[in-house]
Short mmCIF file of C-alpha atoms and ligand atoms in Angstrom, two decimals:
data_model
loop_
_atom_site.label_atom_id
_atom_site.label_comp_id
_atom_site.label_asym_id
_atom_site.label_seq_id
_atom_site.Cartn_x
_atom_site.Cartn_y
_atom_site.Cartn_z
CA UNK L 11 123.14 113.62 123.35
CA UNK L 12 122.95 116.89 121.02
CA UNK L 13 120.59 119.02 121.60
CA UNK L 14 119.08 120.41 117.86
CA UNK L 15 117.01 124.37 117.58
CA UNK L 16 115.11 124.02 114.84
CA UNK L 17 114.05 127.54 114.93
CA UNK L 18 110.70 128.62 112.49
CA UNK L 19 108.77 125.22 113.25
CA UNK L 20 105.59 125.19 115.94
CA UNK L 21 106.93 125.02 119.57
CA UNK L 22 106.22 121.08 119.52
CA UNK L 23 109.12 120.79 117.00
CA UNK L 24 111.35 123.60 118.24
CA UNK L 25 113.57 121.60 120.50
CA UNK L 26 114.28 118.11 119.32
CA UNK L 27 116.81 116.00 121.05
CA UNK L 28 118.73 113.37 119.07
CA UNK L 29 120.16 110.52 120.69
CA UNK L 30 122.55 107.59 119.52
CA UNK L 31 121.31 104.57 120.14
CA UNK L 32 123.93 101.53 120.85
CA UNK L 33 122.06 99.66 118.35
CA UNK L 34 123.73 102.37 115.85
CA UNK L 35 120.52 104.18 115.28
CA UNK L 36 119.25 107.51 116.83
CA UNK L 37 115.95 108.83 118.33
CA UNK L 38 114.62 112.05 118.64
CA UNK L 39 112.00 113.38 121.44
CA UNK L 40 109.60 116.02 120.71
CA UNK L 41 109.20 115.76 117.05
CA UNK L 42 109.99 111.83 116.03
CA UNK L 43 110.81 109.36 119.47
CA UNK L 44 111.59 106.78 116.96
CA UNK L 45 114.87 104.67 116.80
CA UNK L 46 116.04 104.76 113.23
CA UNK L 47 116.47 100.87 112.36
CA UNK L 48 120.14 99.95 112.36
CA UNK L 49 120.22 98.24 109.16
CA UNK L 50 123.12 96.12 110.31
CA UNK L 51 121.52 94.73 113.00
CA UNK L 52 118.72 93.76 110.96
CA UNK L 53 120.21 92.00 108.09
CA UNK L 54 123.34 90.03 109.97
CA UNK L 55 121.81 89.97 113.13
CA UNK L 56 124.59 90.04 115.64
CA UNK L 57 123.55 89.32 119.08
CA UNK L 58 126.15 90.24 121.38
CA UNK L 59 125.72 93.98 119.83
CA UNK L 60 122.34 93.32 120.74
CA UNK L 61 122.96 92.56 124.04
CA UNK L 62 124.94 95.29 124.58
CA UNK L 63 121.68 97.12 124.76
CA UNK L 64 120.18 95.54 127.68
CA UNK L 65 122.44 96.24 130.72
CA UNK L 66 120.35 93.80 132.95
CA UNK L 67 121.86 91.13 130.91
CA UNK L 68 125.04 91.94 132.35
CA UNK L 69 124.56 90.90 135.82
CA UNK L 70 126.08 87.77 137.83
CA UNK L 71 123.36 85.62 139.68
CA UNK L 72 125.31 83.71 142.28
CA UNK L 73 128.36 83.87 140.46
CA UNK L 74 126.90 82.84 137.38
CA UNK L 75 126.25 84.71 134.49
CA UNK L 76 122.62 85.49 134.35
CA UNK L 77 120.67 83.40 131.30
CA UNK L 78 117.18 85.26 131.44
CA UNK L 79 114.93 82.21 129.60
CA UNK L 80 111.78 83.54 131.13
CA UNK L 81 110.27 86.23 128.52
CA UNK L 82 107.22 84.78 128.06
CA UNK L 83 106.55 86.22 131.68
CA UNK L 84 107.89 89.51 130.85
CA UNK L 85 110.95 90.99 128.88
CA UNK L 86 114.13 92.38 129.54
CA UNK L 87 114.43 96.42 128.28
CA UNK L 88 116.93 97.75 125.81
CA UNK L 89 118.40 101.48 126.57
CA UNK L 90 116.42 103.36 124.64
CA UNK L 91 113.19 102.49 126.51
CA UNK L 92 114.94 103.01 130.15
CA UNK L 93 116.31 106.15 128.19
CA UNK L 94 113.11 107.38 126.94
CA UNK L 95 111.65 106.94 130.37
CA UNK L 96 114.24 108.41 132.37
CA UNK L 97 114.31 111.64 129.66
CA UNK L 98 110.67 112.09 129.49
CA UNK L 99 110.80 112.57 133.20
CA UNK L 100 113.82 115.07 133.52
CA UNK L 101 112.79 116.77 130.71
CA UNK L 102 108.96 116.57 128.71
CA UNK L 103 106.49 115.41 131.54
CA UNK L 104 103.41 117.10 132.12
CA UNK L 105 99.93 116.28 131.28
CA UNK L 106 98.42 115.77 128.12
CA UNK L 107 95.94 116.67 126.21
CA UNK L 108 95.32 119.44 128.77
CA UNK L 109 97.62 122.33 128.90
CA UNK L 110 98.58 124.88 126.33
CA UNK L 111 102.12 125.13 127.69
CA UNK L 112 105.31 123.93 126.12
CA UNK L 113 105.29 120.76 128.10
CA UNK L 114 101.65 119.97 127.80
CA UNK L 115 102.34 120.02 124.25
CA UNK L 116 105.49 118.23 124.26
CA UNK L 117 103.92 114.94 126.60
CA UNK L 118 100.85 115.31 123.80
CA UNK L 119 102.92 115.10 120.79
CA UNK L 120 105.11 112.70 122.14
CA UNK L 121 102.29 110.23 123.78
CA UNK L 122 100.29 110.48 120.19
CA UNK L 123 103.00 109.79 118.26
CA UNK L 124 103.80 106.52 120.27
CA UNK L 125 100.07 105.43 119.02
CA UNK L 126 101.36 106.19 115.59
CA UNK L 127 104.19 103.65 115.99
CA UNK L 128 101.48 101.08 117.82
CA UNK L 129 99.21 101.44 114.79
CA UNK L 130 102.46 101.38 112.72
CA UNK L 131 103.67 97.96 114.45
CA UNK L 132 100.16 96.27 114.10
CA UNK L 133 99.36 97.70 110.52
CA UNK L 134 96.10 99.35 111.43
CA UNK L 135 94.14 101.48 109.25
CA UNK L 136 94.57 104.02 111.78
CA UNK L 137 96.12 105.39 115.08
CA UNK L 138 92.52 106.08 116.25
CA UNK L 139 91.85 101.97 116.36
CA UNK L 140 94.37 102.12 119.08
CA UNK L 141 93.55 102.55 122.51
CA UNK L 142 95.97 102.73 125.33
CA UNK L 143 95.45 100.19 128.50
CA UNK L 144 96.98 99.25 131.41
CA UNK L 145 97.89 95.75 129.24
CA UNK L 146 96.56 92.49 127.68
CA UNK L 147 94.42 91.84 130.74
CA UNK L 148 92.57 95.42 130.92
CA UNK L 149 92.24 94.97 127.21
CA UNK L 150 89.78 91.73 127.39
CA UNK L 151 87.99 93.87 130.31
CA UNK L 152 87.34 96.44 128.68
CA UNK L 153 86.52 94.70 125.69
CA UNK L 154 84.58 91.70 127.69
CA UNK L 155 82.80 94.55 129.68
CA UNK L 156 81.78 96.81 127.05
CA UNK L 157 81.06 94.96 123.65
CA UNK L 158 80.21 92.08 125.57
CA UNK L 159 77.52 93.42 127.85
CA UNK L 160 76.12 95.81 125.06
CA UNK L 161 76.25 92.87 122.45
CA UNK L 162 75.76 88.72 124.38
CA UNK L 163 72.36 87.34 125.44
CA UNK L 164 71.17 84.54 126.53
CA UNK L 165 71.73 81.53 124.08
CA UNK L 166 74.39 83.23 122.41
CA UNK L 167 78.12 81.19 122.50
CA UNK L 168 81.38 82.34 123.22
CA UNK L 169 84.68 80.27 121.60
CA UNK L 170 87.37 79.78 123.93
CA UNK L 171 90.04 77.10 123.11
CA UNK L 172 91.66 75.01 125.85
CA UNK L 173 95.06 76.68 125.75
CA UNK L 174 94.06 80.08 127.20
CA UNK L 175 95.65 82.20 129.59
CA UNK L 176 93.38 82.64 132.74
CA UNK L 177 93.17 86.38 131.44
CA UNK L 178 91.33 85.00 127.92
CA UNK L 179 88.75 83.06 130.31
CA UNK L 180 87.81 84.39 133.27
CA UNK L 181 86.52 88.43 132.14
CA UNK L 182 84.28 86.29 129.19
CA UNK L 183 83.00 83.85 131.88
CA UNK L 184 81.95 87.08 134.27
CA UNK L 185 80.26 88.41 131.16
CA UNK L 186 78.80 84.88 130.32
CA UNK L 187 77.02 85.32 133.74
CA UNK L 188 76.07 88.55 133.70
CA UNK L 189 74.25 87.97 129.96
CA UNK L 190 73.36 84.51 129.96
CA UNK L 191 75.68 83.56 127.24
CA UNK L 192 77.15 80.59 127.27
CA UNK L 193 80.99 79.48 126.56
CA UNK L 194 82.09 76.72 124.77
CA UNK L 195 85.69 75.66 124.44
CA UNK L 196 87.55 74.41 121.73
CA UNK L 197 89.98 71.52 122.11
CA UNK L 198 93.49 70.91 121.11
CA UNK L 199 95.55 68.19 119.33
CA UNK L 200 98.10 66.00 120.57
CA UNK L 201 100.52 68.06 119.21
CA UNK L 202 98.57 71.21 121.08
CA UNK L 203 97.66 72.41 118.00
CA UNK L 204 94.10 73.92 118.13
CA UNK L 205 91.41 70.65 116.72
CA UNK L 206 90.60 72.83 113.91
CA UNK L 207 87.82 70.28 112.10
CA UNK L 208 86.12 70.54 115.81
CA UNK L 209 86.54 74.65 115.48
CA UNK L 210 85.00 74.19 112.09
CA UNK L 211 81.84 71.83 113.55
CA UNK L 212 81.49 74.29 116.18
CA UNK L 213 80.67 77.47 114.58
CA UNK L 214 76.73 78.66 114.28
CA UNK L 215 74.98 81.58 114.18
CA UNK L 216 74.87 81.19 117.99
CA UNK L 217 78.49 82.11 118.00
CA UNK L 218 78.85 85.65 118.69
CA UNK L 219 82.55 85.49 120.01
CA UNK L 220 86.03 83.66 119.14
CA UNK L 221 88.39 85.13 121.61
CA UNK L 222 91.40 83.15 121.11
CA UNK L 223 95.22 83.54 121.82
CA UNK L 224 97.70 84.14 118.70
CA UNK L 225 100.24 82.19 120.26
CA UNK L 226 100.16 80.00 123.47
CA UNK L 227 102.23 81.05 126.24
CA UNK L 228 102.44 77.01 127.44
CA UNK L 229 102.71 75.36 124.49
CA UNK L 230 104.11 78.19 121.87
CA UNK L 231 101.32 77.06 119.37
CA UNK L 232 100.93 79.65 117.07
CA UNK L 233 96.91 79.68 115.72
CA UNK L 234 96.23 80.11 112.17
CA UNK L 235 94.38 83.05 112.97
CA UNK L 236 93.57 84.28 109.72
CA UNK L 237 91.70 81.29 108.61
CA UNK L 238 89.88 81.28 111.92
CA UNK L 239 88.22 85.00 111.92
CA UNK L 240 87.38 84.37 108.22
CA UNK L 241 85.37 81.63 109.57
CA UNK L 242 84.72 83.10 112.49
CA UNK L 243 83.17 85.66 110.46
CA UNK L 244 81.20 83.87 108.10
CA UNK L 245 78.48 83.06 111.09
CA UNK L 246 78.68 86.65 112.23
CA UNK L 247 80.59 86.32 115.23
CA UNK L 248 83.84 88.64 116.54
CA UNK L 249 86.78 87.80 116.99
CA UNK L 250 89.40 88.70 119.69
CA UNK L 251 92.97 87.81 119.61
CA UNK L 252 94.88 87.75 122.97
CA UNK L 253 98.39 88.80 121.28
CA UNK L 254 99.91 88.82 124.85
CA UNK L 255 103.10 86.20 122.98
CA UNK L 256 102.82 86.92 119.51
CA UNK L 257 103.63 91.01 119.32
CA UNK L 258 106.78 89.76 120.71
CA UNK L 259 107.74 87.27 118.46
CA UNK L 260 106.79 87.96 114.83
CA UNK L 261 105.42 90.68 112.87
CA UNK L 262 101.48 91.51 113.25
CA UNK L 263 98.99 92.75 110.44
CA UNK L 264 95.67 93.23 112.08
CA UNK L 265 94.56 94.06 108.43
CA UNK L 266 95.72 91.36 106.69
CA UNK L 267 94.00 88.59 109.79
CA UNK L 268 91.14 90.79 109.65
CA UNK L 269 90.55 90.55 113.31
CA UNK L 270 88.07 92.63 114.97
CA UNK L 271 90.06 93.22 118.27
CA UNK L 272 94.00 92.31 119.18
CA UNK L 273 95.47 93.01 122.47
CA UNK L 274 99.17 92.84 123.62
CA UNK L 275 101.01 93.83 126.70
CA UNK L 276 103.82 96.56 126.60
CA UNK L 277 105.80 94.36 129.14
CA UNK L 278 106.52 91.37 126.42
CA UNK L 279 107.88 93.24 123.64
CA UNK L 280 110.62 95.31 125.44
CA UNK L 281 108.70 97.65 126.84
CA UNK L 282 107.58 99.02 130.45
CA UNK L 283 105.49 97.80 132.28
CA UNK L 284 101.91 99.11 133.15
CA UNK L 285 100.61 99.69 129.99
CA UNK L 286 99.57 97.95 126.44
CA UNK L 287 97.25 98.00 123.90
CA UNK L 288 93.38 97.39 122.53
CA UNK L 289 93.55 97.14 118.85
CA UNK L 290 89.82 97.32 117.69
CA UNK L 291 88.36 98.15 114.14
CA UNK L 292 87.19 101.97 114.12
CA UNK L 293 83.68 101.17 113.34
CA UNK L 294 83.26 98.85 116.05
CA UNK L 295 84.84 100.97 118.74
CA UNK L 296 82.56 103.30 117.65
CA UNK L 297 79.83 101.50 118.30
CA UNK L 298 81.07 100.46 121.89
CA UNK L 299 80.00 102.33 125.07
CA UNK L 300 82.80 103.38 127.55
CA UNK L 301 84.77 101.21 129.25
CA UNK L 302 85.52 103.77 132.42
CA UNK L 303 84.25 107.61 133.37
CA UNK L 304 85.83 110.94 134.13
CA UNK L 305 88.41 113.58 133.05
CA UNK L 306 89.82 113.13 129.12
CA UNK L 307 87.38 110.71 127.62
CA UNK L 308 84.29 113.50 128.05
CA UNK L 309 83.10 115.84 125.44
CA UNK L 310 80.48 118.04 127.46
CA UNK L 311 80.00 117.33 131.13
CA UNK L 312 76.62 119.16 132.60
CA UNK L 313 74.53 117.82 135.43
CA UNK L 314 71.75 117.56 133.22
CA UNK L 315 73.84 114.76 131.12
CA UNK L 316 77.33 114.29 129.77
CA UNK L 317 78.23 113.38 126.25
CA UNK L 318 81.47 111.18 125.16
CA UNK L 319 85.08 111.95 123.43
CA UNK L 320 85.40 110.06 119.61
CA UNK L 321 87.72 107.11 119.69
CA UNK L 322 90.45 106.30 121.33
CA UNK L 323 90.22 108.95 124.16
CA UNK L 324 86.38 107.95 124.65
CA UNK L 325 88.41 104.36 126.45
CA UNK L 326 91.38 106.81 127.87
CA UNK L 327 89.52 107.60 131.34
CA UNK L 328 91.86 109.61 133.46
CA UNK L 329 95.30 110.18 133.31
CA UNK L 330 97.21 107.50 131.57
CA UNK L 331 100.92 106.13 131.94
CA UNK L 332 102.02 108.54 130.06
CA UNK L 333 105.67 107.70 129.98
CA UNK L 334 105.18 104.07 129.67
CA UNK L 335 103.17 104.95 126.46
CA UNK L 336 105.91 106.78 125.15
CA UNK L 337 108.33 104.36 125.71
CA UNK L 338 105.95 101.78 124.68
CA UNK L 339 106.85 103.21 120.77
CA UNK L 340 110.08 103.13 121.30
CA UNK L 341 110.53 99.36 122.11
CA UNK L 342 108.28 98.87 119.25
CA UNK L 343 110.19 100.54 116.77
CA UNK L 344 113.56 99.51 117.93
CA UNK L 345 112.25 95.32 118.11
CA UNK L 346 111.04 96.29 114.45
CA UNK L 347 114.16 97.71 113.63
CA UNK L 348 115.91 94.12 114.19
CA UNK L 349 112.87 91.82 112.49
CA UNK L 350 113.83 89.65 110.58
CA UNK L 351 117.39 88.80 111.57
CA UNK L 352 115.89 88.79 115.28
CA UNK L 353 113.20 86.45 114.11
CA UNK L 354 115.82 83.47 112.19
CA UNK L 355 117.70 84.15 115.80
CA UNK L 356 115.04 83.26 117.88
CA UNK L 357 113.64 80.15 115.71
CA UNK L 358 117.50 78.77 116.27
CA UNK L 359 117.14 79.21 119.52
CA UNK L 360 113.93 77.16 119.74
CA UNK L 361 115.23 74.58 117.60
CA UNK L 362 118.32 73.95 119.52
CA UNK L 363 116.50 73.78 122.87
CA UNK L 364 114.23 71.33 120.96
CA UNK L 365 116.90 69.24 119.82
CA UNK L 366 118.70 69.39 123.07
CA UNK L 367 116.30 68.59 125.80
CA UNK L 368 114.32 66.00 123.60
CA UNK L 369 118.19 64.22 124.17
CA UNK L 370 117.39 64.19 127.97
CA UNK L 371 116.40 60.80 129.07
CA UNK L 372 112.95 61.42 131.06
CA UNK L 373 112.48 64.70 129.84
CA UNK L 374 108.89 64.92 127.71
CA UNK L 375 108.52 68.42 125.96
CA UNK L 376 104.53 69.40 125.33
CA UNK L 377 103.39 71.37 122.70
CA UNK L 378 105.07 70.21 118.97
CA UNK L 379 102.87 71.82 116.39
CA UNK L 380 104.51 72.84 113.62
CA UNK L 381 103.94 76.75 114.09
CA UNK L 382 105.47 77.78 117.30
CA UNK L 383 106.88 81.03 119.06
CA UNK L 384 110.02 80.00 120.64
CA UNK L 385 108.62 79.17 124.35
CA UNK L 386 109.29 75.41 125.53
CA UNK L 387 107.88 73.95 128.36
CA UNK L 388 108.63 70.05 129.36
CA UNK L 389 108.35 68.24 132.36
CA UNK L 390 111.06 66.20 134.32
CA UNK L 391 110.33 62.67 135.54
CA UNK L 392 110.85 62.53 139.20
CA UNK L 393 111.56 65.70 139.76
CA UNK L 394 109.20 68.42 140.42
CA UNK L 395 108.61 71.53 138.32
CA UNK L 396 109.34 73.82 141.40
CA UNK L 397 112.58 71.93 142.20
CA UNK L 398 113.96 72.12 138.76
CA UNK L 399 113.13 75.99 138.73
CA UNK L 400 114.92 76.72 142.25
CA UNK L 401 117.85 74.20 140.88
CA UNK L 402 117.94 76.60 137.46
CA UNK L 403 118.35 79.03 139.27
CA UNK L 404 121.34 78.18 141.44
CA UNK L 405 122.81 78.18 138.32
CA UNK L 406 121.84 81.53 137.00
CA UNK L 407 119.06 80.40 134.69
CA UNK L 408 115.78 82.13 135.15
CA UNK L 409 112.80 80.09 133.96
CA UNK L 410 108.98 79.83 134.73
CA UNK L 411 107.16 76.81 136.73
CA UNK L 412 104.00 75.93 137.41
CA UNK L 413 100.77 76.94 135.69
CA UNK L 414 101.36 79.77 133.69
CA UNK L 415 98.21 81.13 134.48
CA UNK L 416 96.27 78.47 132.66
CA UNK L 417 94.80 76.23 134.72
CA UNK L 418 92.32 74.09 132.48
CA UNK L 419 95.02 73.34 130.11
CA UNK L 420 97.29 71.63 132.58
CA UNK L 421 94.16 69.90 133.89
CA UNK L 422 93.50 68.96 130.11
CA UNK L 423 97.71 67.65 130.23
CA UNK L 424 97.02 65.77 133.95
CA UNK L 425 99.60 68.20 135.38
CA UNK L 426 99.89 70.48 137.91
CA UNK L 427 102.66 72.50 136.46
CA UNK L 428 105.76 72.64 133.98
CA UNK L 429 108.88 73.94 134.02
CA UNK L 430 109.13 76.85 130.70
CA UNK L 431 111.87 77.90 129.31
CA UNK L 432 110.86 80.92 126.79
CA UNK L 433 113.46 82.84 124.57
CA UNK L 434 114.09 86.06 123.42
CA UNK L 435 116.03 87.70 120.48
CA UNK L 436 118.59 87.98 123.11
CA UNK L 437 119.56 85.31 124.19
CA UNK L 438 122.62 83.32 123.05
CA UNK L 439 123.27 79.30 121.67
CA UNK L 440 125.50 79.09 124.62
CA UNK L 441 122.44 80.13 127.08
CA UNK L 442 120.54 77.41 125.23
CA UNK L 443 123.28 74.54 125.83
CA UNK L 444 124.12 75.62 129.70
CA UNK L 445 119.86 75.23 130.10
CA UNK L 446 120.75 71.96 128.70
CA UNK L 447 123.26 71.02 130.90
CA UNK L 448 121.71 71.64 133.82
CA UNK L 449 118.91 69.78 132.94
CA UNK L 450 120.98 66.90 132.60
CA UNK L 451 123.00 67.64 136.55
CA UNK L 452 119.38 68.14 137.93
CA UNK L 453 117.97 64.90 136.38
CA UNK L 454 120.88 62.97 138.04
CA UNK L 455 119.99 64.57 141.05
CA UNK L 456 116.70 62.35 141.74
N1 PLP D 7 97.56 86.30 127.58
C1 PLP D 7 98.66 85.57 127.47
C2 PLP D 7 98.75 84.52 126.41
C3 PLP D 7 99.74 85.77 128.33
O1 PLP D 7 100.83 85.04 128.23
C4 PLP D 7 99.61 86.78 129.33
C5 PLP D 7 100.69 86.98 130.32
O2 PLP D 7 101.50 86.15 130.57
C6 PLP D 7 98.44 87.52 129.39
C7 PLP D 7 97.43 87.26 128.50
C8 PLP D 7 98.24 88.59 130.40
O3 PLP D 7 99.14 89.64 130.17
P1 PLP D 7 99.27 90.85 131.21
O4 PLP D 7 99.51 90.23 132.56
O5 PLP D 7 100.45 91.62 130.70
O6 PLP D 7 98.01 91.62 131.15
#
């Protein structure tokens, strides 16, 4: 770590601190906190240099080397974000927005310009369209709670498809009851692509909302989203995208879908947890009352009435996770910095975990559509999803089981649960083949 005075420059940029970053690049606090890309990495992506950058990867789970294949729940986090974190502590924190000290301004400078690389990662027209949350979940609250309450009424229809996580239902089904709107829910394919000519029959001017996942986190459908919200659109309605398994995977242009809101959790893309992201268009964000009350989100506070902050801090009650936010633009610069190598990596992955467990006698695979994220989830016949993830295990591989958090799609499958193996740039061919083998010990098993 060097230390750099750049003396003559405001006290925000005074004291930058450049660090290499084992991906070859370097970040500064202060001033920049961005990785430079490590054009290398990009264009011949070499995983095990990659690896190198998340030291979890390097542990033993009894006496096997680990093979993390459960991202979809949550990633693993390079150095530069445990970095960030563990520097902004020793060194930056205090609060923002607030003091007129060195530090104050420091933690400021630092926590805005991590919105600049979230508006940066998502392509919006601005870093004001960008509002800080605790993650994907608070982002439909607040959006289901604010917009929804100020804008549903009774007789109006809210789109849901089937493949939802339990966080894209359940804050639109309180509001449904709370306004008298109603929800109606699109089904999917055999494939588990979205029914698209029943999307299309569906839409009316009583549609008001299309709140709808980018990529499923059971079947790894990606939706054509674009062609939805221009639909969507047509009959007046908004559209949300739950982005909770898409940020992750490949590049998004909120611009270019023309979506009205997007939401993803820090958590999935490298980040830490306890904080993410409500993407919404400036002028309806505007037009949105507050989402919570008190200290950083007020312009004038008098008994007699209290007026509200512009966007974003107007949905920034409080003190936020400041360092999380920080770090937040780091993981999304440095993921950027290895798209698209990291992107041909991962769709390898998924097609040679395709290939192999469709080889497994009694293994069926659900979701094929042709656009998918690389998360695969299957079921095993005779043996239950729980006893294949506890079997996995023994042998070092870390996947998922059970519902995922979406209930009416495994009632819409007739299953209770599945097992999910979902990948990240990270992983290896040889993590793909050992899943493989196991499968095949485990099967033999029962
Ligand atoms: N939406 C989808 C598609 C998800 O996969 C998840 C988490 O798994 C969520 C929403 C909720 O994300 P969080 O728990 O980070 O708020």
């Amino acid at each position: 770590m060097q230390i750099v005075e750049k003396a003559g420059e405001d006290a925000r940029k005074r004291s930058a601190v450049t660090t290499d970053l084992p991906n070859g690049g370097t970040f500064s606090t202060c001033d920049a906190w961005v990785p430079v890309p490590s054009a290398s990495a990009a264009a011949t992506f070499d995983v095990e240099r990659v690896r190198a950058d998340f030291p979890i990867l390097s542990r033993q789970i009894g006496g096997h080397a680990l093979a993390y294949l459960d991202n979809g729940a949550s990633a693993q986090k390079p150095l530069c974000v445990i970095e960030t974190l563990n520097r902004y502590y020793r060194e930056h924190h205090a609060n923002i927005h607030r003091g007129v000290h060195r530090l104050g301004e420091e933690a400021t400078s630092a926590y805005e310009h991590a919105r600049e690389s979230v508006a940066r990662f998502l392509n919006a027209a601005s870093s004001r369209e960008c509002v800080f949350t605790r993650g994907t979940t608070e982002s439909v609250n607040l959006v289901a709670a604010t917009w929804g309450r100020a804008n549903l009424r009774e007789g109006d229809e809210i789109l849901l498809s089937t493949m939802e996580h339990h966080a894209n239902i359940v804050p639109w089904q309180e509001v449904a009851a709370q306004t008298g709107a109603g929800i109606r829910v699109l089904p999917l394919l055999p494939d588990g692509s979205l029914d698209i000519e029943a999307f299309h029959k569906s839409l009316s001017p009583r549609v008001k909302l299309l709140a709808i996942t980018h990529a499923s986190n059971v079947l790894g459908t990606v939706n054509p989203v674009r062609e939805l919200a221009a639909a969507a659109h047509e009959v007046g309605a908004r559209v949300f995208v739950d982005g909770a398994q898409s940020a992750a995977h490949f590049p998004v242009d909120v611009r270019a879908l023309d979506v009205d809101f997007f939401a993803f959790s820090s958590h999935k893309v490298c980040g830490p947890t306890g904080v993410g992201v409500l993407y919404g268009k400036a002028e309806i964000l505007n037009a949105m009352p507050p989402y919570q009350f008190g200290g950083d989100m007020i312009r004038v506070v008098d008994f007699s009435g209290t007026t509200y902050r512009e966007i974003p801090e107007r949905f920034e009650a409080g003190t936020p996770s400041i360092a999380d936010a920080i770090a937040l633009g780091v993981a999304l610069d440095y993921i950027t910095s290895l798209r698209p190598g990291a992107m041909h990596h991962e769709e390898s992955l998924l097609r040679r975990a395709t290939d192999a467990l469709s080889a497994i006698p009694g293994l069926r695979i659900l979701g094929t559509a042709s656009e998918k994220v690389a998360v695969l989830s299957f079921v095993m016949d005779k043996v239950h999803p729980l006893d294949a993830g506890t079997l996995l295990d023994a042998d070092g591989i870390a996947v998922r089981t059970g519902h995922h958090c979406a209930m009416p799609l495994m009632k819409t499958l007739g299953l209770q649960g599945t097992i999910r193996a979902s990948f990240a740039f990270y992983n290896t061919h040889e993590e793909v083949d050992r899943l493989a083998a196991s499968l095949r010990r485990i099967r033999g098993m029962f």
